[in-house]
Tab-separated table of C-alpha atoms and ligand atoms in Angstrom:
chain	number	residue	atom	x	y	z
A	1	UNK	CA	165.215	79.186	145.740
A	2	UNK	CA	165.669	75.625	146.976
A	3	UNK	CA	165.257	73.225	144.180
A	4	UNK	CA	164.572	69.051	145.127
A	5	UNK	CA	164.464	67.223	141.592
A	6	UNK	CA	162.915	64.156	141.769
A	7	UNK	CA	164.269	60.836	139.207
A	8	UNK	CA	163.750	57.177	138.654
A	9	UNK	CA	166.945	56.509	136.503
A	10	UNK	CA	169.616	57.705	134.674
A	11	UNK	CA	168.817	61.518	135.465
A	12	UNK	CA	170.369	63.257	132.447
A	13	UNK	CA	167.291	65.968	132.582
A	14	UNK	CA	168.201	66.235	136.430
A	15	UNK	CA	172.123	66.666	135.582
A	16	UNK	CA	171.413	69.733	133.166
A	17	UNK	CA	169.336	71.216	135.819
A	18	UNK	CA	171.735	71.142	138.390
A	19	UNK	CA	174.715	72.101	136.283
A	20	UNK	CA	172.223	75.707	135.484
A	21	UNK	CA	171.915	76.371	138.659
A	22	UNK	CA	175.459	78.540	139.339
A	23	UNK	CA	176.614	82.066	139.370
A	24	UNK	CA	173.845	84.469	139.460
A	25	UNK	CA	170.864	81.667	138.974
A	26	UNK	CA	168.004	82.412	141.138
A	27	UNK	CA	167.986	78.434	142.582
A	28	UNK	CA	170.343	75.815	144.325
A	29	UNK	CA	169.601	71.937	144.488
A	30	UNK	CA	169.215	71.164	148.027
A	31	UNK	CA	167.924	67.361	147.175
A	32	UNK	CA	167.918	64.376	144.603
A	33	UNK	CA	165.132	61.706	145.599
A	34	UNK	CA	164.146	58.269	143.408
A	35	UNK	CA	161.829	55.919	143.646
A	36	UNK	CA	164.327	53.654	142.467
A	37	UNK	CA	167.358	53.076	145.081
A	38	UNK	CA	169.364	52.160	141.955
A	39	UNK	CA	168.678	54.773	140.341
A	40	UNK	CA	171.992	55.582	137.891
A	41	UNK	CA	171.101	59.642	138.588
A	42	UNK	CA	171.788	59.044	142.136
A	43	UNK	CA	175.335	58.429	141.904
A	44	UNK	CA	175.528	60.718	139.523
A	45	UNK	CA	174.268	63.554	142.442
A	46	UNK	CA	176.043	62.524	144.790
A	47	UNK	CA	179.345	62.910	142.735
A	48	UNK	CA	178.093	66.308	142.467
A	49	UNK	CA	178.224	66.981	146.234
A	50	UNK	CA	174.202	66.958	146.130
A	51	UNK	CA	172.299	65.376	149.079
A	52	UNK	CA	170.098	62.174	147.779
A	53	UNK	CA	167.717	59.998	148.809
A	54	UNK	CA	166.006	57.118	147.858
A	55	UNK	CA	162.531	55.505	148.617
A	56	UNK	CA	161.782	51.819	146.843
A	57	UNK	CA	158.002	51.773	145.367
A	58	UNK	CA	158.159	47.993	145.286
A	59	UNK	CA	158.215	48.490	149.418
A	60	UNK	CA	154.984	49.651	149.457
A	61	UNK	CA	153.008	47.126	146.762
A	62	UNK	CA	149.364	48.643	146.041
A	63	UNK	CA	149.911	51.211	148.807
A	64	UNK	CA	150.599	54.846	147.070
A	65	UNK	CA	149.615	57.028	150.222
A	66	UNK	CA	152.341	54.800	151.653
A	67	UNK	CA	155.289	55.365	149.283
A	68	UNK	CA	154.215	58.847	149.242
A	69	UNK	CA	154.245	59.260	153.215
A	70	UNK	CA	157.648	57.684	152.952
A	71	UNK	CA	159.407	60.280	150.021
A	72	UNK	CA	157.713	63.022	152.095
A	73	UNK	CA	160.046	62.744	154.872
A	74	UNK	CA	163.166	63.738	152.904
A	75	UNK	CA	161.689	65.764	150.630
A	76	UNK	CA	160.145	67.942	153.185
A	77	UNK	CA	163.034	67.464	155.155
A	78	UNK	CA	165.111	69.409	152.522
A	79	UNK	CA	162.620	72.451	152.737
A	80	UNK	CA	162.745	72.894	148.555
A	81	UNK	CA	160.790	75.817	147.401
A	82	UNK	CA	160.413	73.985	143.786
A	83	UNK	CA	159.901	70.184	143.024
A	84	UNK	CA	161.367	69.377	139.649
A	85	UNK	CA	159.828	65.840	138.317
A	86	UNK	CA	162.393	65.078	135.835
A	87	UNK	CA	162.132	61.340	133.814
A	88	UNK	CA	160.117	60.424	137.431
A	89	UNK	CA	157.893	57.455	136.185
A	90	UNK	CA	155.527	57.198	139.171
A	91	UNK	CA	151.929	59.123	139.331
A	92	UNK	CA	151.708	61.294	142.069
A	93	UNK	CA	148.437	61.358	144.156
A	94	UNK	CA	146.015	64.329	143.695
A	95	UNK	CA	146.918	64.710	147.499
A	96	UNK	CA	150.811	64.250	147.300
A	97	UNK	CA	150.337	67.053	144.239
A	98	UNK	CA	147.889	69.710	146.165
A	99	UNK	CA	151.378	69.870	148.495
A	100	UNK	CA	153.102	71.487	146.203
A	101	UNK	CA	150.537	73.007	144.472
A	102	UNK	CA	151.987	76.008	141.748
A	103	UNK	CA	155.563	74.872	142.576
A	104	UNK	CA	155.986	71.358	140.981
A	105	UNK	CA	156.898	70.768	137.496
A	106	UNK	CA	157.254	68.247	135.427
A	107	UNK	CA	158.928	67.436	131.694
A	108	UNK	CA	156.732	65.230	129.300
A	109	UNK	CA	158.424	63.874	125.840
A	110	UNK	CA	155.446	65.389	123.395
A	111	UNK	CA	153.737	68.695	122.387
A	112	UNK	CA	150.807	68.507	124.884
A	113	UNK	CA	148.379	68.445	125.101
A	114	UNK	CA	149.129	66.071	122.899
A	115	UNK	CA	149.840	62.439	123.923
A	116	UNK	CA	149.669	62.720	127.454
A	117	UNK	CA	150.683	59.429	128.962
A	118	UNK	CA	153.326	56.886	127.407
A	119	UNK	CA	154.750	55.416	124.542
A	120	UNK	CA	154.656	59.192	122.982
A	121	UNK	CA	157.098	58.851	120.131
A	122	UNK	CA	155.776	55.689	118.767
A	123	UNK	CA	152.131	57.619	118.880
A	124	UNK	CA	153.305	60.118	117.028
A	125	UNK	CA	155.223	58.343	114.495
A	126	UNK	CA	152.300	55.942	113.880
A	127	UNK	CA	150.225	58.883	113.608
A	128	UNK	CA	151.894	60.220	110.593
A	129	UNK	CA	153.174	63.188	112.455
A	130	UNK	CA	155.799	65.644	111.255
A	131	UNK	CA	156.710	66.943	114.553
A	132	UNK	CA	157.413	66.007	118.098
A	133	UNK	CA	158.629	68.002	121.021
A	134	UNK	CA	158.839	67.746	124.306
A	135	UNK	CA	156.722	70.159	126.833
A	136	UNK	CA	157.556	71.410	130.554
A	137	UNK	CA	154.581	72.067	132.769
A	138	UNK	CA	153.180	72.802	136.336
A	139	UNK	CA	151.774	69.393	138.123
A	140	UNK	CA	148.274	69.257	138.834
A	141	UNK	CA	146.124	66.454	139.572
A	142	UNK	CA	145.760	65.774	136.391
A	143	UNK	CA	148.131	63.982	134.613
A	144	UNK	CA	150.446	65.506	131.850
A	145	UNK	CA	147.567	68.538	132.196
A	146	UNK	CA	148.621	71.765	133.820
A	147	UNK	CA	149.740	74.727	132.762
A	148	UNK	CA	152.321	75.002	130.332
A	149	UNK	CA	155.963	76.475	131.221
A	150	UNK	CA	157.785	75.810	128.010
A	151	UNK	CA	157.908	73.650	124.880
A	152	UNK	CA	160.533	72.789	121.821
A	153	UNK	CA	159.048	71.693	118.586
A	154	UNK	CA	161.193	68.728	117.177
A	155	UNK	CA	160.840	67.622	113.431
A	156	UNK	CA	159.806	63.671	112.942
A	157	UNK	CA	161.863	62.232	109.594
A	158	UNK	CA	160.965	59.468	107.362
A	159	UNK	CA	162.489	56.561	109.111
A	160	UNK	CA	162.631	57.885	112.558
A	161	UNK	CA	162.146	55.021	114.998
A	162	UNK	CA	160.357	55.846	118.327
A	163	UNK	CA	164.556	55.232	119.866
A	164	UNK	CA	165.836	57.542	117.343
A	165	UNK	CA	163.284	60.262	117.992
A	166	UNK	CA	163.239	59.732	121.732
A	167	UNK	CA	166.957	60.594	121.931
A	168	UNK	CA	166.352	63.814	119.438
A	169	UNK	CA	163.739	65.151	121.643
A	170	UNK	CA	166.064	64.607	124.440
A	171	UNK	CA	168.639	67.244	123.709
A	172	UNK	CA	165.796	69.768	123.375
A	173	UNK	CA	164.636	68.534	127.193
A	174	UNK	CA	168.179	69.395	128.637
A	175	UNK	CA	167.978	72.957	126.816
A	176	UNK	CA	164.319	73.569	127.416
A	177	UNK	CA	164.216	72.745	131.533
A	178	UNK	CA	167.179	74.685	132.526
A	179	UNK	CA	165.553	77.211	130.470
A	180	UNK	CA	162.105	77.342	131.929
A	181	UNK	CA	163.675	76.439	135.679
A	182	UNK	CA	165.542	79.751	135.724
A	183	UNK	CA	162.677	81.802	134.164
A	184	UNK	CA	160.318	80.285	136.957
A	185	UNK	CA	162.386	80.699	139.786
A	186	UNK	CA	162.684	84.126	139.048
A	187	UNK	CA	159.228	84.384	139.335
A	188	UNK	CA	158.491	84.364	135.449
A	189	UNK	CA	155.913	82.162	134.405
A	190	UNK	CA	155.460	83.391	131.049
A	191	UNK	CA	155.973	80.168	128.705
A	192	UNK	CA	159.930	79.113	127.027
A	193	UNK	CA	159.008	78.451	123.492
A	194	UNK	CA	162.265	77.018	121.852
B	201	GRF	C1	163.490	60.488	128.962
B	201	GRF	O1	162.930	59.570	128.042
B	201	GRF	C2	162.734	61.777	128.912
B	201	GRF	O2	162.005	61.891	127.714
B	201	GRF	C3	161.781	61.719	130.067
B	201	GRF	O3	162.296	60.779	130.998
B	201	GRF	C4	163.249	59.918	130.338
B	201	GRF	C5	164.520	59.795	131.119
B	201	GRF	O4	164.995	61.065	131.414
B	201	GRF	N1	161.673	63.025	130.633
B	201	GRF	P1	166.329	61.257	132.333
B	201	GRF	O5	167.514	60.936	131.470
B	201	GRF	O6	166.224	60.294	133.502
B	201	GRF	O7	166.287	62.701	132.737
């Protein structure tokens, strides 16, 4: 399977994906893409030998078809079988998603359904919650709604800021994506529940 993982900065969730994918893993990356051209990630793929590319959302002010029309070109280009959406802060169009229907995921930092959108720690903190997690899914139209692909359950503490929980959550995202990529590209879509 031909994996393109999509990024808009430093691409540590992208990084774990790509250093899964070896030996007998079902999937390759064939492509890096970013709406940001200065994207950290990038560099950090192309180090790795992986074809990038790059497509600047501030070129296309109030014109999302247009952005869209533009990352299309590579991303097509690099015929990937899978779309992995991985700390990509743009919202895809219902359109750009129908594409790639059943073969797009994405990795959201909470238990959805469960604060879908942003600022998720902080919600949860100043909701008096005692856990957290972070949630892999299919992309539909939408957002932070399809079906779920995996989850890890994180405990909240006392003082936890919204920083200090954001970066515990993220070492269950680099465990839990490589986990549920390998499981779907196999064909599995039963749900990683770590
Ligand atoms: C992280 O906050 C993570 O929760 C979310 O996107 C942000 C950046 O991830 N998925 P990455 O380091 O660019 O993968």
């Amino acid at each position: 399977k031909r994996v393109a993982i999509l990024i808009s900065g430093g691409g540590s969730n992208m990084l774990r994906l790509v250093e899964d994918m070896t030996g007998d893993h079902p999937a390759r990356p064939v492509l890096v893409a970013s709406n940001d051209p200065s994207a950290a990630g990038l560099a950090r793929a192309e180090r790795l030998g992986i074809p990038t590319a790059s497509v600047d959302h501030r070129d296309f002010p109030r014109d999302r078809a247009g952005f869209e029309a533009a990352l299309l070109k590579p991303l097509l280009d690099a015929q990937p079988d899978i779309i992995c959406l991985a700390g990509f802060m743009r919202i895809l169009t219902p359109e750009f998603v129908t594409r790639f229907a059943g073969r797009m995921l994405n990795i959201h930092p909470s238990l959805l359904p469960s604060y879908p959108g942003l600022n998720t720690h902080a919600r949860a903190i100043a909701a008096g919650d005692r856990e957290a997690g972070v949630t892999v899914h299919e992309v539909t139209p939408e957002l932070d709604a399809g079906p779920i692909l995996g989850q890890a359950r994180v405990p909240i503490l006392p003082d936890d800021t919204p920083e200090v929980l954001a970066s515990r959550v993220l070492v269950h995202e680099h465990l839990l994506y490589p986990a549920v990529l390998r499981r779907f590209a196999a064909g599995d879509r039963s749900p990683v529940m770590l």
